[in-house]
XYZ file of C-alpha atoms in Angstrom:
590
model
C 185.723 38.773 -45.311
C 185.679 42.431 -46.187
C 184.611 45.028 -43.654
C 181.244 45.460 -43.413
C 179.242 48.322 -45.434
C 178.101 51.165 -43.538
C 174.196 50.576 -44.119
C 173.909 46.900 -42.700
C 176.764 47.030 -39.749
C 176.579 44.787 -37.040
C 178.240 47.304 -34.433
C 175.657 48.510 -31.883
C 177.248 52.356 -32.462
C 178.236 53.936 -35.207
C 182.123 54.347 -35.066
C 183.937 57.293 -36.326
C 185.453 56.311 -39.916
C 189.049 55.510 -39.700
C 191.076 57.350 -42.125
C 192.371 54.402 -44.521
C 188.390 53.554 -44.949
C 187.915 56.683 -47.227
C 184.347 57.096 -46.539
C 182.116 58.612 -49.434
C 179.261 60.370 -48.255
C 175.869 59.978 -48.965
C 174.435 62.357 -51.838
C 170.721 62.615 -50.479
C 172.758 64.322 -47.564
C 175.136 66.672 -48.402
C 174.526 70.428 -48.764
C 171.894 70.136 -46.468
C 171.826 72.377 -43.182
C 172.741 70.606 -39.501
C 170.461 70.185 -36.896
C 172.127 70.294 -33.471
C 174.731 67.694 -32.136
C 172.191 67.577 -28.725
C 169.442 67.229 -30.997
C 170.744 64.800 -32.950
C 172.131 62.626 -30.329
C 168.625 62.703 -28.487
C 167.151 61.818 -31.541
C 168.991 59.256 -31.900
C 168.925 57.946 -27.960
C 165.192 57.397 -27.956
C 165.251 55.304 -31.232
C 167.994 53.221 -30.414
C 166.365 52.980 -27.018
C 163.159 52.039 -28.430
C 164.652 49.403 -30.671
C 166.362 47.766 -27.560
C 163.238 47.758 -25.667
C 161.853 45.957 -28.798
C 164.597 43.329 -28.771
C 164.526 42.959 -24.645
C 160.626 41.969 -24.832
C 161.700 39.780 -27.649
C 164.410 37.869 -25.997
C 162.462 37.860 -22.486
C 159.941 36.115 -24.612
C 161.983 34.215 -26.379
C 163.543 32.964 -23.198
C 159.891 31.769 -21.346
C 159.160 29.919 -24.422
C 162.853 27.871 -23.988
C 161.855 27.104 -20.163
C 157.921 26.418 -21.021
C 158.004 22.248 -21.248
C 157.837 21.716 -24.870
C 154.878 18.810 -25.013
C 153.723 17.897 -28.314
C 150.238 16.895 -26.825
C 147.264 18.417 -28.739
C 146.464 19.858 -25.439
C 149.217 21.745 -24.205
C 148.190 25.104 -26.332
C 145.622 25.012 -23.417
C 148.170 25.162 -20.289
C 148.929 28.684 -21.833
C 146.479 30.723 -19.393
C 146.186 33.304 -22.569
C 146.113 31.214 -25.054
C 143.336 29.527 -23.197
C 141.313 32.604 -22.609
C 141.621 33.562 -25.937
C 140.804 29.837 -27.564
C 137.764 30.180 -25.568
C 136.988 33.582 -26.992
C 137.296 32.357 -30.258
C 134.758 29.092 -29.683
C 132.021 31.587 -28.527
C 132.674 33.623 -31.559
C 132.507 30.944 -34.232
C 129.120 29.520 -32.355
C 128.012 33.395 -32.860
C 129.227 33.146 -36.421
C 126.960 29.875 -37.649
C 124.221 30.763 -35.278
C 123.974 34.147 -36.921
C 124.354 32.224 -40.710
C 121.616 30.040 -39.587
C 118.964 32.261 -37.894
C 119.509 34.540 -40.846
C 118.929 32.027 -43.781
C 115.727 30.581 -41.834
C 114.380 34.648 -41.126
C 115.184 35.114 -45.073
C 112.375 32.242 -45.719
C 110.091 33.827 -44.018
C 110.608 37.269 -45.666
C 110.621 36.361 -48.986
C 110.102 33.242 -51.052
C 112.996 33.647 -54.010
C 115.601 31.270 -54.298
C 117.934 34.185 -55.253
C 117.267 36.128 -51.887
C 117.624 32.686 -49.839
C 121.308 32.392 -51.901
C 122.555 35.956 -51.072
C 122.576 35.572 -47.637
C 125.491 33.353 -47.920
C 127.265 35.238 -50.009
C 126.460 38.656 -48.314
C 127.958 36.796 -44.950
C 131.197 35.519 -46.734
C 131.752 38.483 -49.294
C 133.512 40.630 -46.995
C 136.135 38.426 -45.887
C 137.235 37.941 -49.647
C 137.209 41.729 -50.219
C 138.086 43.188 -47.094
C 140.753 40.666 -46.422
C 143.816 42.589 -46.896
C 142.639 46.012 -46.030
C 141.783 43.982 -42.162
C 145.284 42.543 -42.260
C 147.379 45.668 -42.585
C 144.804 47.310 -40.195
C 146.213 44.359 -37.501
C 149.588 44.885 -38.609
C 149.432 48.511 -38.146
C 147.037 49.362 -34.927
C 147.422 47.751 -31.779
C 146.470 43.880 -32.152
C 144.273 43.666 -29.223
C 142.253 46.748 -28.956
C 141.639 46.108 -32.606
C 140.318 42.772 -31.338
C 138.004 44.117 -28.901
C 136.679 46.555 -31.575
C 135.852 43.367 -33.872
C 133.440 41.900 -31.130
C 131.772 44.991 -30.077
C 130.965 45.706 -33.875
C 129.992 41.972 -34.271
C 127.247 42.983 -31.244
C 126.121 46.590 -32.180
C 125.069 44.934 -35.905
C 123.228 41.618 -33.834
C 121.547 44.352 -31.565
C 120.303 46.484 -34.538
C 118.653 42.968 -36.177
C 117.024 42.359 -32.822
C 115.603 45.973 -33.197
C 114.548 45.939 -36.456
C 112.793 42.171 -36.028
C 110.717 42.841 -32.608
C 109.455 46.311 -34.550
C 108.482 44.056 -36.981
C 110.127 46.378 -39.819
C 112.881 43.894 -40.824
C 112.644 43.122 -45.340
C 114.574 41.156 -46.830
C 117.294 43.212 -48.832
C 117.542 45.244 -44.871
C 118.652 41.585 -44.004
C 120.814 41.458 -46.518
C 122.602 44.325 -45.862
C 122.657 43.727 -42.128
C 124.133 39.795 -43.075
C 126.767 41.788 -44.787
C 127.701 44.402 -42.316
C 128.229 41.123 -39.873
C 130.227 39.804 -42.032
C 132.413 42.888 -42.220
C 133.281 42.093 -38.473
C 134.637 38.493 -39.580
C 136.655 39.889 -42.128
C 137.946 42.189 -39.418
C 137.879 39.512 -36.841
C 139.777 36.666 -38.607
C 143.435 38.027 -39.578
C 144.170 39.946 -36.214
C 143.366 36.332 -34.143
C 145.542 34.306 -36.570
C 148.395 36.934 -36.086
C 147.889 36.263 -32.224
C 148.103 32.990 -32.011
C 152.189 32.401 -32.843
C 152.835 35.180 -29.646
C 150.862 33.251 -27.082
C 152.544 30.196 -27.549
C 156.068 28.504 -28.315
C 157.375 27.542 -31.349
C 156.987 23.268 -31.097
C 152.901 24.152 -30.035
C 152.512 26.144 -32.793
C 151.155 23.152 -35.193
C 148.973 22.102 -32.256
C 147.726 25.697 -31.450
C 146.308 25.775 -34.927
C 144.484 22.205 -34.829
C 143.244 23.965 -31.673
C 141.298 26.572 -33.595
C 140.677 23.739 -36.058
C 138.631 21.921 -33.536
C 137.186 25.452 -32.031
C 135.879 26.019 -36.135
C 134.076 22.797 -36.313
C 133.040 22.429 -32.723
C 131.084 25.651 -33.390
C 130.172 24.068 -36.907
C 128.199 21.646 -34.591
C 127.018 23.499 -31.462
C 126.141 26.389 -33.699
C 123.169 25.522 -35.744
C 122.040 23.180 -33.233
C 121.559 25.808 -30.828
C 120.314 28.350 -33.506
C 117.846 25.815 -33.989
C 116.562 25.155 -31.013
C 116.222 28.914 -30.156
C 114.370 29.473 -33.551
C 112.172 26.415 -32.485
C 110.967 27.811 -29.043
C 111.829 31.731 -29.602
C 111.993 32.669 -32.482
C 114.762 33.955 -34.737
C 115.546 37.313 -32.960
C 116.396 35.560 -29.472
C 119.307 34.208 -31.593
C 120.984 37.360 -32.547
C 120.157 38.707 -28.348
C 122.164 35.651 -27.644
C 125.198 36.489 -30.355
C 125.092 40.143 -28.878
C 125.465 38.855 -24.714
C 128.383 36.770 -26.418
C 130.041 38.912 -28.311
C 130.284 41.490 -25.420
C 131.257 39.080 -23.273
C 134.029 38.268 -25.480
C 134.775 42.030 -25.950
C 135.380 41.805 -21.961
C 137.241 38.709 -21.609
C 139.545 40.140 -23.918
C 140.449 43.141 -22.693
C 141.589 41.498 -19.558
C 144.385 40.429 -21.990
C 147.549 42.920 -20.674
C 149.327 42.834 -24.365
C 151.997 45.357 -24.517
C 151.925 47.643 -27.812
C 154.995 48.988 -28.988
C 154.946 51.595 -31.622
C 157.085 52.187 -33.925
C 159.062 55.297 -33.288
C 158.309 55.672 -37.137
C 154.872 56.285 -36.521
C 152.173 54.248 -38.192
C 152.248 53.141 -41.622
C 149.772 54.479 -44.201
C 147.063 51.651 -45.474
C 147.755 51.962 -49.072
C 151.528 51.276 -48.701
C 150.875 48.364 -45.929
C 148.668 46.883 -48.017
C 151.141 47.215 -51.286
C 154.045 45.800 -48.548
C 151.910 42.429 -47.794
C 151.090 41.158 -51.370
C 154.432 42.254 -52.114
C 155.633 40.036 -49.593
C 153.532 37.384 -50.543
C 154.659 37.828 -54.178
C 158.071 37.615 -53.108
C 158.022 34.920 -50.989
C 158.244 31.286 -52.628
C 157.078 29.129 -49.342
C 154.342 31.344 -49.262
C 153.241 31.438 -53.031
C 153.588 27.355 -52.855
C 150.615 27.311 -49.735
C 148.927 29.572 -51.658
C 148.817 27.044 -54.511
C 148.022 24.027 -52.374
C 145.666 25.458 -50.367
C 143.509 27.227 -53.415
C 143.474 23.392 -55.000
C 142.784 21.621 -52.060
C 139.524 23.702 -51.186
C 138.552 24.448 -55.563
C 138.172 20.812 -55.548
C 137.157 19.987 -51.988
C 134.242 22.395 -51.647
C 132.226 20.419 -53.803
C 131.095 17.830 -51.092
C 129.842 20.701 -49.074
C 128.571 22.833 -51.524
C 126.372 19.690 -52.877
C 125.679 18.313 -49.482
C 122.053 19.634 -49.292
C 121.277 17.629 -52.252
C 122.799 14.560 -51.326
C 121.292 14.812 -48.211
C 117.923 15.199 -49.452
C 118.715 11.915 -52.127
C 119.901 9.762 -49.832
C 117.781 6.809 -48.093
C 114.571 8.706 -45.845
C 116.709 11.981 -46.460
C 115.767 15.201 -45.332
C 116.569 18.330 -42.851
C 118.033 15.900 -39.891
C 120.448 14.028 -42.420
C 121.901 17.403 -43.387
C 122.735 18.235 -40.172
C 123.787 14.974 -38.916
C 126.215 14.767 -41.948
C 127.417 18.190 -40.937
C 128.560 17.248 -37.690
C 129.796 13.950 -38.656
C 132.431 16.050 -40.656
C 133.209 17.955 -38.108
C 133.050 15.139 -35.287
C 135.721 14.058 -37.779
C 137.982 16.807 -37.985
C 138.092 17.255 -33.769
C 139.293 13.340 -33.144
C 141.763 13.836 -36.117
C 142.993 17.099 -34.235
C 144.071 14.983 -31.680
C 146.171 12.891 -33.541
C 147.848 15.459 -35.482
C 151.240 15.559 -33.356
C 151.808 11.865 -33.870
C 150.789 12.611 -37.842
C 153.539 15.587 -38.116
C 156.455 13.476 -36.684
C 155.732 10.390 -39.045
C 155.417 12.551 -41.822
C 156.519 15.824 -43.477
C 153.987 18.809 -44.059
C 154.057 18.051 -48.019
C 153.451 14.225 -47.632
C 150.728 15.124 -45.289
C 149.164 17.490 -47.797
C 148.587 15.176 -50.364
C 147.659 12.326 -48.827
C 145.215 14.303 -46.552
C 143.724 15.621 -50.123
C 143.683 11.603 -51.549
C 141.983 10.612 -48.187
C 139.516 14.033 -49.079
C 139.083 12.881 -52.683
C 138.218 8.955 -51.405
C 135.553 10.233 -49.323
C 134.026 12.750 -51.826
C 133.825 9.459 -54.167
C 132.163 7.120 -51.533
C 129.449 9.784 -51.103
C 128.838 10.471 -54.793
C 127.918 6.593 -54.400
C 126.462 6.341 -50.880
C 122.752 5.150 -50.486
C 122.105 5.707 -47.534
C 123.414 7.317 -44.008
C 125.318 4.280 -43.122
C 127.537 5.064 -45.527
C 127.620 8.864 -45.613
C 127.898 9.156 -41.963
C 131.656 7.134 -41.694
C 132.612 8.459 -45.284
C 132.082 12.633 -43.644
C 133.604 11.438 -40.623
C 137.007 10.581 -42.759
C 135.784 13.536 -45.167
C 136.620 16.048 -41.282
C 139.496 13.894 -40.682
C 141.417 14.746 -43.990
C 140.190 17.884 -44.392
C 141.494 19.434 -40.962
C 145.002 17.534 -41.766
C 145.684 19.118 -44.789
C 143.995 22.705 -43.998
C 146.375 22.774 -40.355
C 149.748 21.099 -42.499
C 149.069 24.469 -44.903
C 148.593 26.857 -42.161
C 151.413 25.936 -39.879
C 153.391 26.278 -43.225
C 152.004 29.549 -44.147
C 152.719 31.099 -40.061
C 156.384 29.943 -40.387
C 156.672 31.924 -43.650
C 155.856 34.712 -42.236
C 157.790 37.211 -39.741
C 155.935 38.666 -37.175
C 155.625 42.414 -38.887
C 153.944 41.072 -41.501
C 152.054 37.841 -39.944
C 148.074 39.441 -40.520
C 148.856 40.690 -43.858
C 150.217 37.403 -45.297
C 147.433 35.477 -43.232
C 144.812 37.484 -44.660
C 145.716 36.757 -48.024
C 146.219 33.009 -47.156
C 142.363 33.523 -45.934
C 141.073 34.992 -49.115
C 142.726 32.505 -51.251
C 140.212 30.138 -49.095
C 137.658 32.031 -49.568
C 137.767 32.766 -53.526
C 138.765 29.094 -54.260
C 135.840 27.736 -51.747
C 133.578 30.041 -53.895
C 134.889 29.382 -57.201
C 134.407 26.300 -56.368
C 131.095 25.779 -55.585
C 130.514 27.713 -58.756
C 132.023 25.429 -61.057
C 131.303 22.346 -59.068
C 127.087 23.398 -59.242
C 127.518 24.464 -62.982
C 129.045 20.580 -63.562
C 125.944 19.336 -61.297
C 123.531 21.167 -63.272
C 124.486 19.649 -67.228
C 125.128 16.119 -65.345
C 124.119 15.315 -62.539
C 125.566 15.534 -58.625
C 126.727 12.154 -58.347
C 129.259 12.841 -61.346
C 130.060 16.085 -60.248
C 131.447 15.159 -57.121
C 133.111 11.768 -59.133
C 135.167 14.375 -61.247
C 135.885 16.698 -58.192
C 137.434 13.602 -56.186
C 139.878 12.493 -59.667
C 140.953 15.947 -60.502
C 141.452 17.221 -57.080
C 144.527 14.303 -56.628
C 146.096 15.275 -60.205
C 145.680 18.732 -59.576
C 147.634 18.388 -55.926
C 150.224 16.049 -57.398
C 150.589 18.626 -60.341
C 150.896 21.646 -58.005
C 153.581 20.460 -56.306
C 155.705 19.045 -58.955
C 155.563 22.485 -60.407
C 155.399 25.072 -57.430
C 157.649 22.943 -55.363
C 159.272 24.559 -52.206
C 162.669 23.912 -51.946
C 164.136 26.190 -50.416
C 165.635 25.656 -46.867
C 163.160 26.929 -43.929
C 164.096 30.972 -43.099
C 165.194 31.677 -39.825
C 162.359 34.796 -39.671
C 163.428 36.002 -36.668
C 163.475 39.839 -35.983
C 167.354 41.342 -35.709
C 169.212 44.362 -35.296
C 172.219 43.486 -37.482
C 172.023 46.172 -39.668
C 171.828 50.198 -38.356
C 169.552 52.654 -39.334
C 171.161 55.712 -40.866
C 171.048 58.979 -39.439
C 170.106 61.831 -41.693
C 171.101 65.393 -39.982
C 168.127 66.647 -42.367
C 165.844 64.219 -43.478
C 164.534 64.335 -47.058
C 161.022 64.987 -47.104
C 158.180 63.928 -49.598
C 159.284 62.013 -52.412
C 161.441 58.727 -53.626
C 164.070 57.492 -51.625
C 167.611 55.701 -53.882
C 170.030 53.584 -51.985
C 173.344 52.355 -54.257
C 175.650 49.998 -53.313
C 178.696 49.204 -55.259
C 180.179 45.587 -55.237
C 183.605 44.788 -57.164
C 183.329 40.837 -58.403
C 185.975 38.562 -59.572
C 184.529 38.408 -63.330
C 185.018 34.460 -62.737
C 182.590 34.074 -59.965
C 179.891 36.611 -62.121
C 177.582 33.975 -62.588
C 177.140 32.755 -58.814
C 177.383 36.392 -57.732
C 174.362 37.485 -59.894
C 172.526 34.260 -58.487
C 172.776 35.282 -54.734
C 171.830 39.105 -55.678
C 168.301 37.829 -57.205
C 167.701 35.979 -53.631
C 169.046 39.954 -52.579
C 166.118 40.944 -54.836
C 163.391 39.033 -53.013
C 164.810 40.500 -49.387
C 164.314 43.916 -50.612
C 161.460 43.814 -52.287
C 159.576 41.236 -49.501
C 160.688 44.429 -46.564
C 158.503 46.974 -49.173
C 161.150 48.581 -51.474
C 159.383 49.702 -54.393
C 162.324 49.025 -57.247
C 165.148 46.736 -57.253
C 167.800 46.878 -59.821
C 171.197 45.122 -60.809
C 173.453 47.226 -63.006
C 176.771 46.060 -64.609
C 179.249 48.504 -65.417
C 180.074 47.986 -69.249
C 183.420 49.727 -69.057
C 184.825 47.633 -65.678
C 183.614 44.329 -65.731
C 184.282 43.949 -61.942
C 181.775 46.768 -61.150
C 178.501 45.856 -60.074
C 175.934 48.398 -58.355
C 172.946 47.551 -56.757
C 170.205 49.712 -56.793
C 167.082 50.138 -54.671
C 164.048 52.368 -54.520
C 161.692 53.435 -51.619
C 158.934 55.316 -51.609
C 160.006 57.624 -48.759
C 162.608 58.758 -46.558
C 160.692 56.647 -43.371
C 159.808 53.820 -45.472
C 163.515 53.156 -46.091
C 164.107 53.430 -42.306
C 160.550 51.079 -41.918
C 163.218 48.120 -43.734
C 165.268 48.517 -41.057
C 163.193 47.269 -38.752
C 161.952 44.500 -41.069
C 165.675 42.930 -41.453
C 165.996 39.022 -39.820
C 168.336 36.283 -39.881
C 168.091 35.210 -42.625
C 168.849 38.539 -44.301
C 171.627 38.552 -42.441
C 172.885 35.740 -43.747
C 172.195 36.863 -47.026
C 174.224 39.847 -46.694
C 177.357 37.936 -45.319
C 176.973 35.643 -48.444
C 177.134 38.998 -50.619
C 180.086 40.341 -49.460
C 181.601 37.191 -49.554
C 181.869 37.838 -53.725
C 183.234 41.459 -52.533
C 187.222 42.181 -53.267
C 189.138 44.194 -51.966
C 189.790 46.106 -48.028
C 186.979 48.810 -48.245
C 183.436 47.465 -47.896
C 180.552 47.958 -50.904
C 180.663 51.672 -50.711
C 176.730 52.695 -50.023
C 174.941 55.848 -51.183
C 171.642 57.576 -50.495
C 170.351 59.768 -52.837
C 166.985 61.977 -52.449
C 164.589 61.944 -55.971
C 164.233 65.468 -56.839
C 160.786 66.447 -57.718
C-alpha cells in the first residue's frame, strides 16, 4: 500500500519529511508569518495531551465494560449503580410528566367549557418536543450532559411551582394554562435527548438493547402510576396538590442527579456554535443510510399505530357499560403489556433479527388494532391492548437500539432528537388523518384501514429503504492527525484537496468507494464535497472538500472512527505510485 497522506496519518508524531517524499506545502499556509517554535510546540502539547486524555477515559471505559459480566437478563441494566440511579430518575420524571398532562386537562374543564381549549392542552404539552427537538439535541451535544440534565428538572419544577401559584391565588385562565402546559413541555423537549444520549455511557454494549426496554417499561409504568395518582390527588386535593407533588419530584430528581460524578471533557476547540451543530446533526442523519431506514420504519410504525390511541376515548366510551374507568383500565392494560413483553425481549433479539422483529411486532400491532375496531366489550379489549403494549414496545425498542448503534457518541443527542421528532410528527400526523377518516366513516373502519395499511406500508418501507450495509464500527479514533497551522486562517471557508492517481481500469470501483468517502465527510459536518476528474490525465482524480472554518475542519478530526479508517485504507488502495495522495489546504479569500 502507498504511504500514507499527510492529513489522515496513523503516526502518533508528525515526522520530519524525508527527502525522496517531496512534500508540497499547503497553500492556506504559506506566506503567512511564524509564531514561535516554544509556542507552537506548547500549543501543540496540550492538544495532543488533551486528545490522549480523551482516548485514556475511553479505553479505561472500554476496558470495565469487557470485565462487567455480560448477562443478557432484562435486569442487569439495573446492577449498574448509575444506571440505576438514573433509571429511577427517569420513572419519577415520566410519573411527573402524565400527572402534569392529566391534572392539566381536568383544571382546563373547569376553566373553560370549549372543546378547542380542552384539545390544546395536548398539543401545547407535546409541541415543543417536535419543534425544539434538534435545537435540545445539539444543546446536549455541546454543554456538559449532566449539568444540562439537572437544569431540565429544576425548570420542569420552577414552571409546576408557578401553576401552584397562580391556582391557590385563584388567578389561573385558561390560555395562562395553556401557555404554562407549553413552557412544561419545553423542559421535555429539553429533558428527552440529553437522557437518551446517557444511556449507551452507563452501560456496556450487549445491555444496551435491554437498557432501552428498561426506559420502555419506566415510560409505561409511569403511563399507569401517573394518572392514577393524578387522579386520586385531584379527587381528595384538588388539582394544584398535583403540580406541589411534580415540583418535590422534580427537585428531588435535580438532587439525585447531581450526585452523578460525570467527567466533562471539553474540547480544546471550544464549543461549537448552535446553528452549525444543528446543520452537523441532520446532516448526519441525511448522510447516514441505517439511520434514514429507522427513520422510515419508525415514522410508519407510529402514522399507522397511533390510531388505536388516538381513538381510544371513543372506543372506550362504545364499548359494553363504557365510560371513564374503561379508558383507563385499557390504558394500563397496554402498558401492563408492554412491561411483561420487556422482559422477554433478550430471548426475542437472539431468535430473531432487529428487521424481522420490526415487522412482525407492527403485524402483531395491526392484529390488535383490528380486534378492537371489533371488540364489544372489555373482555375483549382488555387481552387485545395487552398484545396491542406487547408489540408496540418490541418494535419501538428493535428501532431504537438500531438508531443508538448508528450513531457515534459526538453526535448521539442530535441524531436521537431527530429520531424523537420523527415520533412525534408521525404520532401527530397521525391522529390527524386517522380522526379525519373517523369523522366521514366511522371509528370502527378507521382503525380497520389503519391495521391493513400499516402491514403494507412496513413491508413496503423496507423493500425500498432497505439497510444493507454492514454494521459501522462507530468507535472514536485517533488515526488521522490534526494539522498544525503556524498561523491559523481566520473567518471564512476552509478547502482541503487531495489528489489520487487511478489505474483508468479500476475508475469505476474507485469512484464507487469515493461516494461512501462522500457520506464520511459530509456525516463529520463538511459543508461541500466534490469529485473532480482531470480531463487532460485520465489517471488524475482530486478530491475536494469544504468547511466552514478553520476550527470546524480541525472539529472532523475529532469526529474520525473506525470505520473511516477503514475507508481511507480502501482509498488508497486505488492509489499508484510511492508518494501518498498529495493533500492541500487552501484558505477562501474574502
Amino acid at each position: 500500500m502507498p504511504p500514507l497522506p499527510p492529513h489522515e496519518s496513523t503516526r502518533s508524531t508528525a515526522p520530519p519529511p524525508s527527502p525522496d517524499e517531496n512534500p508540497v506545502p499547503d497553500a492556506a499556509m504559506q506566506h503567512q508569518p511564524a509564531e514561535s517554535a516554544d509556542a507552537a510546540a506548547d500549543r501543540a502539547a496540550r492538544a495532543q495531551g488533551t486528545e490522549e486524555s480523551v482516548a485514556a477515559q475511553l479505553e479505561q471505559g472500554a476496558a470495565a465494560q469487557l470485565n462487567q459480566a455480560a448477562s443478557l437478563s432484562p435486569l442487569a441494566p439495573l446492577s449498574v449503580p448509575v444506571f440505576r440511579m438514573l433509571w429511577l430518575t427517569w420513572v419519577a420524571a415520566n410519573t411527573c410528566m402524565w400527572m402534569n398532562d392529566v391534572a392539566a386537562a381536568w383544571l382546563m374543564t373547569t376553566l373553560t367549557t370549549s372543546p378547542i381549549l380542552v384539545a390544546l392542552v395536548q398539543s401545547a404539552s407535546t409541541l415543543p418536543v417536535f419543534l425544539l427537538g434538534l435545537p435540545s439535541g445539539a444543546l446536549a451535544d455541546i454543554l456538559d450532559r449532566r449539568r444540562y440534565f439537572i437544569a431540565t428538572q429544576f425548570w420542569v419544577a420552577a414552571v409546576a411551582l408557578v401553576l401552584c401559584v397562580f391556582i391557590m391565588a385563584g388567578g389561573m385562565t385558561a390560555p395562562l394554562l395553556l401557555v404554562l402546559t407549553f413552557a412544561n413541555g419545553i423542559g421535555l423537549a429539553m429533558r428527552w435527548p440529553v437522557f437518551a444520549a446517557i444511556v449507551p455511557e452507563l452501560v456496556s454494549r450487549p445491555q444496551l438493547p435491554a437498557a432501552l426496554a428498561l426506559n420502555g417499561v419506566a415510560m409505561n409504568a409511569s403511563r399507569i402510576i401517573g394518572p392514577l395518582l393524578a387522579g386520586a390527588i385531584i379527587a381528595s386535593a384538588g388539582s394544584a396538590w398535583v403540580f406541589v407533588l411534580n415540583a418535590v419530584l422534580s427537585v428531588i430528581s435535580g438532587l439525585v442527579i447531581m450526585r452523578w460524578k460525570r467527567t466533562h471533557v471539553p474540547s480544546p476547540l471550544g464549543r461549537e456554535k448552535l446553528p452549525s451543530a444543528m446543520r452537523v446533526g441532520l446532516q448526519f442523519v441525511r448522510q447516514s443510510p441505517r439511520m434514514r431506514a429507522v427513520l422510515w420504519r419508525i415514522s410508519i410504525f407510529f402514522l399507522h399505530a397511533t390510531a388505536l390511541l388516538a381513538l381510544l376515548p371513543l372506543l372506550a366510551r362504545g364499548l359494553e357499560g363504557g365510560g371513564a374507568g374503561t379508558f383507563t383500565l385499557l390504558l394500563a392494560s397496554m402498558g401492563a403489556g408492554a412491561i411483561v413483553a420487556a422482559m422477554f425481549l433478550p430471548r426475542l433479539r437472539q431468535a430473531m433479527a432487529r428487521d424481522v422483529l420490526v415487522i412482525r411486532g407492527t403485524a402483531l400491532q395491526a392484529a390488535a388494532t383490528g380486534v378492537m375496531a371489533v371488540a364489544p366489550n372489555v373482555y375483549v379489549a382488555v387481552p387485545a391492548m395487552v398484545v396491542a403494549g406487547m408489540a408496540w414496545i418490541t418494535t419501538a425498542n428493535s428501532l431504537s437500539v438500531s438508531a443508538q448503534l448508528a450513531l457515534p457518541n459526538w453526535v448521539r443527542a442530535r441524531g436521537m432528537s431527530i429520531y424523537q421528532m420523527a415520533i412525534m410528527g408521525s404520532t401527530a400526523l397521525g391522529a390527524a388523518v386517522w380522526g379525519q377518516v373517523a369523522t366521514v366513516s366511522d371509528v370502527h373502519v378507521s382503525l380497520g384501514i389503519a391495521a391493513g395499511t400499516g402491514v403494507v406500508a412496513m413491508l413496503l418501507v423496507q423493500r425500498l429503504v432497505a439497510d444493507r450495509s454492514m454494521e459501522e464500527d462507530l468507535s472514536p479514533s485517533r488515526a488521522f492527525k490534526a494539522p498544525v497551522a503556524d498561523a491559523p486562517p481566520g473567518a471564512g471557508h476552509v478547502v482541503v484537496t487531495i489528489e489520487y492517481f487511478i489505474d483508468p481500469a479500476r475508475a469505476a470501483e474507485f469512484r464507487a468507494v469515493m461516494q461512501e468517502s462522500r457520506r464520511s465527510r459530509l456525516r463529520q459536518g463538511a459543508l461541500a464535497w466534490q469529485l473532480l476528474h482531470d480531463i487532460g490525465q485520465p489517471a488524475r482524480y482530486v478530491e475536494r472538500i469544504e468547511d466552514e472554518s478553520w476550527t470546524e475542519h480541525l472539529r472532523r478530526f475529532d469526529r474520525v472512527t473506525a470505520s473511516d479508517v477503514a475507508l481511507r485504507d480502501r482509498k488508497l488502495a486505488f492509489h499508484v505510485g510511492d508518494a501518498p495522495p498529495r493533500v492541500t489546504r487552501w484558505a477562501v479569500e474574502p
